[in-house]
Amino acid sequence: MSTQTQFIGALLDAAAPVPDGLIDPEGRAAGKRFDVYRNNVIVSLVAALRDGFPALNSLLGPEYFDALAGIYVRQHPPSDPRLMNYGASLPQFLSGFEPLAHLPYLADVARLELAIRTSYHAADHTPVTPDQLAAIPPEALGNQCFGLAPSAVLIHSPYPIVGIRAKALGGNMGEARAHDVLVARAEFDPIPHILAPGVLSFLTALSDGRALGDAAGLAAEAAPEFDLSAALGLSLSAQILTERAIP
Amino acid sequence: MFDAPFPTSLPLAPGVGYKSSHFAQIMADPGPVEWLEIHAENYMGDGGRPLAQLRALSERFSISVHGVGLSIGGEGPLDADHLARLKHLVGWLSPASFSEHLAWSTHSTGYMNDLLPLPYTDATLTRVAEHIDEVQTVLGRRMLLENPSTYLAFAETDMSETDFLSELTRRTGCGLLLDVNNVFVSATNQKTNAEAYLKAFPTHAVGELHLGGHDVQSDEHGDPLLIDSHGAATADPVWKLYADLIARIGPAPTLIEWDNDVPDWPVLRNEAELAAHILSPVA
């Protein structure tokens, strides 16, 4: 086993002995000096997760969050140095974490927090404006294709995750029903929007390259009360539509 | 050996480690601060506020890109994807300086988010020199390598850190980032002499200096154990080492590093003013 393999093995396992050959100035085994590195690794990565999942931290309480994140960090250290991406597998980890099985919405709240972070760092885009949309002849509108902004992220949850997150961060709970959510960033700050019935299907179909008319049809199949003009209104105000050539 | 002009064009003035919470105040009231240092890994997203702020800052200040995740001291090969991301960032920004650490952080297990130590031997010297050559070739520029804070030693080490760094500059042509706080922290922890370290340091290769704060602890034997926390003001003995160094080698770009428990802007600006007085004693 290589020196650095041993070093990392002992870093991530607090019960492991300090690897041979690590010493203090008197030549004694390193002991607490090695623990400095152990501590730096776990504390800094737990802090990165706390920054990335503030609502989860609030829902669990900092002490529980530390313990949970400590387990996660040891099992799933970052795969590369971009900590802005760290924690992508935390929702899945939460789903399988037996002691929290009675709080099944936590994984979806974590998914929402991840979506907000993804949106924050996503590429900038030039949105389709209301004037541009209005300039499309009505007979051509059904065949028009649009893309979704790179910073637009769609989530479905059986839980009212937008309200749970808002309350965890000191706001109001709002509507307590299942949520389809669009996270979108007009300029720099991502905002979660609760979607009306069918809108998630509509936006997913647009994103998949379906023309507007097809996407509206799919949305109406998924939810008969789907309201196309309201869906377009939200898409324009949230600035998520981008130009896409007709295939 | 990478043959190119001196590794940095940073101003011979104070800089600070950039924190987004200071954006508006830095733009409005920089005081003596003429340049900013950013951690490369925080600007590897595709867009949004971080890159927009960085672009705006770069139009007003010289920028130093400081990598914390390349793992130049790693046993394995450098992460080619990460190096490509650095190349992209450096190409986009054209910073005045690029620097990284004499340390490692990535292994097959993953990225540890800490600057881990390595033994100083012929074998590690060869490996680190190869990694620096690769970085300089891919980026197309000379880099600065920073001396680490260390908390322990390796029984197998048979070369001093200053000899190790001197030999790296000779083999690769890289410059050095001399972190004076790290010198004090390591010398205290290793029971060596910080003044002697600085006398032995190849100062002709220095392109940038770092100052920052540390925590004072002790080990299980009661010996002092200083932690490079970047979470406090620079300590008095570090200021003394710095002032003596500047008196000997002349002014050099000097960064105030304060990454944790980030203070309000006036506190950080005041640290930069202390450095400015030492850099230009007449002012």
PDB file of N, CA and C in Angstrom, chain B residues 101-102 120 125 128 132 145-148 159-172 174-178 197 201-202 205:
ATOM      1  N   HIS B 101       0.336  24.861  -4.282  1.00  0.00           N
ATOM      2  CA  HIS B 101       0.981  24.513  -3.016  1.00  0.00           C
ATOM      3  C   HIS B 101       1.909  23.305  -3.110  1.00  0.00           C
ATOM      4  N   LEU B 102       2.939  23.318  -2.278  1.00  0.00           N
ATOM      5  CA  LEU B 102       3.751  22.123  -2.086  1.00  0.00           C
ATOM      6  C   LEU B 102       3.009  21.242  -1.073  1.00  0.00           C
ATOM      7  N   TYR B 120      10.347  14.937   2.186  1.00  0.00           N
ATOM      8  CA  TYR B 120      11.280  15.566   1.249  1.00  0.00           C
ATOM      9  C   TYR B 120      12.435  14.606   1.000  1.00  0.00           C
ATOM     10  N   LEU B 125      11.098  14.732  -4.761  1.00  0.00           N
ATOM     11  CA  LEU B 125      11.591  15.892  -5.521  1.00  0.00           C
ATOM     12  C   LEU B 125      11.385  15.663  -7.023  1.00  0.00           C
ATOM     13  N   VAL B 128       7.525  15.809  -7.794  1.00  0.00           N
ATOM     14  CA  VAL B 128       6.963  17.165  -7.737  1.00  0.00           C
ATOM     15  C   VAL B 128       7.475  18.007  -8.911  1.00  0.00           C
ATOM     16  N   ILE B 132       5.225  19.961 -11.658  1.00  0.00           N
ATOM     17  CA  ILE B 132       5.337  21.397 -11.947  1.00  0.00           C
ATOM     18  C   ILE B 132       5.608  21.617 -13.431  1.00  0.00           C
ATOM     19  N   LEU B 145       5.091  28.329  -6.422  1.00  0.00           N
ATOM     20  CA  LEU B 145       4.794  27.225  -5.514  1.00  0.00           C
ATOM     21  C   LEU B 145       4.929  27.716  -4.076  1.00  0.00           C
ATOM     22  N   GLU B 146       3.932  27.416  -3.249  1.00  0.00           N
ATOM     23  CA  GLU B 146       3.902  27.934  -1.871  1.00  0.00           C
ATOM     24  C   GLU B 146       4.438  26.912  -0.877  1.00  0.00           C
ATOM     25  N   ASN B 147       5.265  27.417   0.047  1.00  0.00           N
ATOM     26  CA  ASN B 147       5.734  26.589   1.177  1.00  0.00           C
ATOM     27  C   ASN B 147       4.571  26.304   2.123  1.00  0.00           C
ATOM     28  N   PRO B 148       4.460  25.079   2.636  1.00  0.00           N
ATOM     29  CA  PRO B 148       3.290  24.716   3.452  1.00  0.00           C
ATOM     30  C   PRO B 148       3.471  25.012   4.951  1.00  0.00           C
ATOM     31  N   MET B 159      15.970  15.820   3.411  1.00  0.00           N
ATOM     32  CA  MET B 159      16.339  17.075   2.753  1.00  0.00           C
ATOM     33  C   MET B 159      15.547  18.178   3.455  1.00  0.00           C
ATOM     34  N   SER B 160      16.164  19.358   3.612  1.00  0.00           N
ATOM     35  CA  SER B 160      15.413  20.454   4.237  1.00  0.00           C
ATOM     36  C   SER B 160      14.383  20.987   3.250  1.00  0.00           C
ATOM     37  N   GLU B 161      13.340  21.625   3.785  1.00  0.00           N
ATOM     38  CA  GLU B 161      12.310  22.183   2.896  1.00  0.00           C
ATOM     39  C   GLU B 161      12.905  23.267   1.990  1.00  0.00           C
ATOM     40  N   THR B 162      13.815  24.061   2.524  1.00  0.00           N
ATOM     41  CA  THR B 162      14.402  25.130   1.693  1.00  0.00           C
ATOM     42  C   THR B 162      15.279  24.542   0.587  1.00  0.00           C
ATOM     43  N   ASP B 163      16.022  23.475   0.886  1.00  0.00           N
ATOM     44  CA  ASP B 163      16.800  22.826  -0.184  1.00  0.00           C
ATOM     45  C   ASP B 163      15.858  22.225  -1.230  1.00  0.00           C
ATOM     46  N   PHE B 164      14.766  21.637  -0.744  1.00  0.00           N
ATOM     47  CA  PHE B 164      13.785  21.013  -1.645  1.00  0.00           C
ATOM     48  C   PHE B 164      13.218  22.076  -2.595  1.00  0.00           C
ATOM     49  N   LEU B 165      12.815  23.219  -2.034  1.00  0.00           N
ATOM     50  CA  LEU B 165      12.236  24.287  -2.855  1.00  0.00           C
ATOM     51  C   LEU B 165      13.278  24.884  -3.802  1.00  0.00           C
ATOM     52  N   SER B 166      14.511  25.066  -3.307  1.00  0.00           N
ATOM     53  CA  SER B 166      15.584  25.613  -4.162  1.00  0.00           C
ATOM     54  C   SER B 166      15.795  24.722  -5.373  1.00  0.00           C
ATOM     55  N   GLU B 167      15.848  23.426  -5.111  1.00  0.00           N
ATOM     56  CA  GLU B 167      16.106  22.484  -6.197  1.00  0.00           C
ATOM     57  C   GLU B 167      14.932  22.469  -7.188  1.00  0.00           C
ATOM     58  N   LEU B 168      13.709  22.614  -6.673  1.00  0.00           N
ATOM     59  CA  LEU B 168      12.544  22.679  -7.573  1.00  0.00           C
ATOM     60  C   LEU B 168      12.618  23.895  -8.494  1.00  0.00           C
ATOM     61  N   THR B 169      13.027  25.034  -7.948  1.00  0.00           N
ATOM     62  CA  THR B 169      13.116  26.232  -8.804  1.00  0.00           C
ATOM     63  C   THR B 169      14.211  26.037  -9.851  1.00  0.00           C
ATOM     64  N   ARG B 170      15.298  25.360  -9.453  1.00  0.00           N
ATOM     65  CA  ARG B 170      16.396  25.143 -10.397  1.00  0.00           C
ATOM     66  C   ARG B 170      15.962  24.204 -11.521  1.00  0.00           C
ATOM     67  N   ARG B 171      15.243  23.131 -11.141  1.00  0.00           N
ATOM     68  CA  ARG B 171      14.873  22.140 -12.155  1.00  0.00           C
ATOM     69  C   ARG B 171      13.749  22.607 -13.062  1.00  0.00           C
ATOM     70  N   THR B 172      12.790  23.362 -12.503  1.00  0.00           N
ATOM     71  CA  THR B 172      11.574  23.660 -13.273  1.00  0.00           C
ATOM     72  C   THR B 172      11.469  25.114 -13.704  1.00  0.00           C
ATOM     73  N   CYS B 174      10.230  27.306 -11.866  1.00  0.00           N
ATOM     74  CA  CYS B 174       9.066  27.897 -11.194  1.00  0.00           C
ATOM     75  C   CYS B 174       9.513  28.964 -10.201  1.00  0.00           C
ATOM     76  N   GLY B 175       8.618  29.864  -9.879  1.00  0.00           N
ATOM     77  CA  GLY B 175       8.866  30.821  -8.820  1.00  0.00           C
ATOM     78  C   GLY B 175       8.278  30.302  -7.515  1.00  0.00           C
ATOM     79  N   LEU B 176       8.441  31.085  -6.466  1.00  0.00           N
ATOM     80  CA  LEU B 176       7.950  30.650  -5.151  1.00  0.00           C
ATOM     81  C   LEU B 176       7.025  31.698  -4.543  1.00  0.00           C
ATOM     82  N   LEU B 177       6.053  31.195  -3.830  1.00  0.00           N
ATOM     83  CA  LEU B 177       5.177  32.028  -3.014  1.00  0.00           C
ATOM     84  C   LEU B 177       5.595  31.750  -1.578  1.00  0.00           C
ATOM     85  N   LEU B 178       6.164  32.748  -0.956  1.00  0.00           N
ATOM     86  CA  LEU B 178       6.686  32.568   0.407  1.00  0.00           C
ATOM     87  C   LEU B 178       5.630  33.020   1.411  1.00  0.00           C
ATOM     88  N   TYR B 197      15.382  29.660   8.547  1.00  0.00           N
ATOM     89  CA  TYR B 197      14.653  29.181   7.358  1.00  0.00           C
ATOM     90  C   TYR B 197      14.613  30.284   6.300  1.00  0.00           C
ATOM     91  N   PHE B 201      16.118  30.465   2.478  1.00  0.00           N
ATOM     92  CA  PHE B 201      15.083  30.412   1.421  1.00  0.00           C
ATOM     93  C   PHE B 201      15.608  31.074   0.141  1.00  0.00           C
ATOM     94  N   PRO B 202      15.353  30.471  -1.003  1.00  0.00           N
ATOM     95  CA  PRO B 202      15.821  31.063  -2.275  1.00  0.00           C
ATOM     96  C   PRO B 202      14.984  32.284  -2.661  1.00  0.00           C
ATOM     97  N   ALA B 205      13.738  33.760  -6.119  1.00  0.00           N
ATOM     98  CA  ALA B 205      12.631  33.169  -6.893  1.00  0.00           C
ATOM     99  C   ALA B 205      11.259  33.614  -6.380  1.00  0.00           C
TER     100      ALA B 205
END
